[in-house]
mmCIF file of C-alpha atoms and ligand atoms in Angstrom:
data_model
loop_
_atom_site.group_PDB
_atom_site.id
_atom_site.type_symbol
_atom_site.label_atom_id
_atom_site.label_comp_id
_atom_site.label_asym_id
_atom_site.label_seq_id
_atom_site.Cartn_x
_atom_site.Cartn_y
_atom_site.Cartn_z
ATOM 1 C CA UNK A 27 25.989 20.017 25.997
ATOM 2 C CA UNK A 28 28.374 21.843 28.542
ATOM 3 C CA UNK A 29 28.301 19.598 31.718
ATOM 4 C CA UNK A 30 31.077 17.786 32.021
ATOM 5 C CA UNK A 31 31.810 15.129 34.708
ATOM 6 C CA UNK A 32 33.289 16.652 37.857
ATOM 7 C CA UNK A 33 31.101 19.583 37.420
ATOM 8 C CA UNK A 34 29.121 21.259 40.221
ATOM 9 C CA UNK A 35 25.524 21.713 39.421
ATOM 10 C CA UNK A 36 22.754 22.420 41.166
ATOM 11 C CA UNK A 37 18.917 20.615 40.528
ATOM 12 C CA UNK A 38 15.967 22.507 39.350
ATOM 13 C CA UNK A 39 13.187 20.132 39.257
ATOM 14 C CA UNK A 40 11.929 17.172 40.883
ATOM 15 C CA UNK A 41 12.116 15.921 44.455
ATOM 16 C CA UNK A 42 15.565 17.037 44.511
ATOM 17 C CA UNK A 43 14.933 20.401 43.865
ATOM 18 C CA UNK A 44 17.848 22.768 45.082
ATOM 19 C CA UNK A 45 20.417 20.304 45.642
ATOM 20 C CA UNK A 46 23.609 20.871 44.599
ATOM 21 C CA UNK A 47 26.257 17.999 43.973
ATOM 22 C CA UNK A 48 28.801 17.081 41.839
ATOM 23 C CA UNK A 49 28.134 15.137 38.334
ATOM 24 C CA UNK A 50 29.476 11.562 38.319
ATOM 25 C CA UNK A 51 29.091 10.466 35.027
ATOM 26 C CA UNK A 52 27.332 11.991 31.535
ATOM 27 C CA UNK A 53 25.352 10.137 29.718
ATOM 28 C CA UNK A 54 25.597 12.266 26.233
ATOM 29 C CA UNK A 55 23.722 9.917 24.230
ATOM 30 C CA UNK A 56 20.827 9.737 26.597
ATOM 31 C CA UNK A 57 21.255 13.473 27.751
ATOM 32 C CA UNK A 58 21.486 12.581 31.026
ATOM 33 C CA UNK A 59 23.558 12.783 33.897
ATOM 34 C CA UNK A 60 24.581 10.821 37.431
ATOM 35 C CA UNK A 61 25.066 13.259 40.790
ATOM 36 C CA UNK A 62 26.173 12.804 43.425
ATOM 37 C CA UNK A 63 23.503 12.278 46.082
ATOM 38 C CA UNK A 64 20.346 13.181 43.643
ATOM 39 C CA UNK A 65 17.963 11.084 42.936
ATOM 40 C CA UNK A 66 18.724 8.444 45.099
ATOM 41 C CA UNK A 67 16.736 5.113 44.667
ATOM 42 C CA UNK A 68 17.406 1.662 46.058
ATOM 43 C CA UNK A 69 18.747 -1.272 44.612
ATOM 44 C CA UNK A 70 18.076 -5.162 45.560
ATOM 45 C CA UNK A 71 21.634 -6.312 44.763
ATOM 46 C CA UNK A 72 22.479 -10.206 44.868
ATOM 47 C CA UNK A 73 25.216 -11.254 46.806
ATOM 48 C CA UNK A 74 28.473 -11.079 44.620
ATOM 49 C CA UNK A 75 27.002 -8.288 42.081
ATOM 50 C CA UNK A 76 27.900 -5.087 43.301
ATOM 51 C CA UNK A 77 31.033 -4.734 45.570
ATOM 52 C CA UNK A 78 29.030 -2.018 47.553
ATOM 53 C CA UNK A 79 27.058 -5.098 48.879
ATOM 54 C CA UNK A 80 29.614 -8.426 48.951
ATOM 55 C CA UNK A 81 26.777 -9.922 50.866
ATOM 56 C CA UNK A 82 23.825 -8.646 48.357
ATOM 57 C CA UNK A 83 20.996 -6.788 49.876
ATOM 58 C CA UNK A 84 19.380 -3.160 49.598
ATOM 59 C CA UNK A 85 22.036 0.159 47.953
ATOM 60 C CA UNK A 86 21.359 3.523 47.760
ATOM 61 C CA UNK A 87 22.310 4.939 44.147
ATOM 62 C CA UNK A 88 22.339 7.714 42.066
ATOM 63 C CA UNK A 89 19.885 7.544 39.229
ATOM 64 C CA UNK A 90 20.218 9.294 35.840
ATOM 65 C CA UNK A 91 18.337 12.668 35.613
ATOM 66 C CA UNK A 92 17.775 14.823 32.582
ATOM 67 C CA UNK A 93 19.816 17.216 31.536
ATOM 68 C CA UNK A 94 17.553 20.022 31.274
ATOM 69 C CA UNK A 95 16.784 19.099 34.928
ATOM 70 C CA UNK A 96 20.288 20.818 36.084
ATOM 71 C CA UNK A 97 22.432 23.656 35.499
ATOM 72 C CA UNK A 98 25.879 24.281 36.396
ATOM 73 C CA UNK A 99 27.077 25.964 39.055
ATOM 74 C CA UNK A 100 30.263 28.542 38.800
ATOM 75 C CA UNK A 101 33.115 27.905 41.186
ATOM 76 C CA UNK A 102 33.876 31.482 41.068
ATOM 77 C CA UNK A 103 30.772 32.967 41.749
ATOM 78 C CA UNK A 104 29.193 30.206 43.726
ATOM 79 C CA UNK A 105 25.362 31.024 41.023
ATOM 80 C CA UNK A 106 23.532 28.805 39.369
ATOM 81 C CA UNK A 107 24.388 30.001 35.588
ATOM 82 C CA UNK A 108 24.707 29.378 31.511
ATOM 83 C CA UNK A 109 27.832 28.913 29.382
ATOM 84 C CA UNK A 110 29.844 30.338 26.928
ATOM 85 C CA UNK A 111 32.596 29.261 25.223
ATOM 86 C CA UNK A 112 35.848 30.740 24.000
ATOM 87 C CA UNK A 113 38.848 29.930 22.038
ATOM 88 C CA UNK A 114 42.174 30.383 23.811
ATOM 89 C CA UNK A 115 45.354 31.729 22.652
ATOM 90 C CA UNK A 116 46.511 28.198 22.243
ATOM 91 C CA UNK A 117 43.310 27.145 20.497
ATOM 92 C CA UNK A 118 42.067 25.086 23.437
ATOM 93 C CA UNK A 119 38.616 25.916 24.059
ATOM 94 C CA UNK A 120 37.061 26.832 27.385
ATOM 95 C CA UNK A 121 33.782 27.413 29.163
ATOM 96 C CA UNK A 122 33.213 30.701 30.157
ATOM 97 C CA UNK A 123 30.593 31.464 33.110
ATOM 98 C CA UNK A 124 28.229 34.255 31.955
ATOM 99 C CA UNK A 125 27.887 36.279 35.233
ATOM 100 C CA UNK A 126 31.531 36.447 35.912
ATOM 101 C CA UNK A 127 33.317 36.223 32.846
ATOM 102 C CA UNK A 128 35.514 33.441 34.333
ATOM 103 C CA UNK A 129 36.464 30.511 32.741
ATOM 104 C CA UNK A 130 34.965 27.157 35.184
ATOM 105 C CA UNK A 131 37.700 24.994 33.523
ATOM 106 C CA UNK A 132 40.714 26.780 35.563
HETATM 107 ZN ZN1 ZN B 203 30.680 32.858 37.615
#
């Protein structure tokens, strides 16, 4: 798995289709992942539950959605694209956009 949280990715299935937002959390063991403004569903919240709601009542969240649902987007080349990875002169290793040949971790 490449997507990372903070990542920009865009949605390829689903009602969502096209949407592009930023990844909130990963859910690795579930290969899943929380973005920003995809997938929305509501929530009945009880007062005192959720400190979006102190007084309880109906949230708008982001739900999980598959993995395989989403590819990353490159921040240099603005595309929808796969990753490589490479190691670095210091041995750190990066992810490496396949169009561009830039590394998305910069
Ligand atoms: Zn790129």
């Amino acid at each position: 798995m490449h997507i990372k949280k903070n990542d920009l990715v865009v949605v390829l299935s689903g009602r969502d289709k096209g949407r592009r937002g930023k990844v909130l959390e990963v859910q690795t063991g579930r290969s899943r992942v929380i973005v920003e403004g995809v997938n929305m569903v509501k929530r009945h919240v009880r007062a005192g539950s959720d400190p979006k709601a102190p007084q309880g009542g109906i949230i708008e969240v982001a739900a999980p959605i598959h993995i395989s649902n989403v590819r990353i987007v490159c921040k240099h080349c603005n595309q929808p694209t796969n990753l490589s990875t490479k190691r670095m002169e210091d041995g750190k290793k990066t992810r490496i956009c396949k169009k561009c040949k830039e590394s998305i971790d910069k």
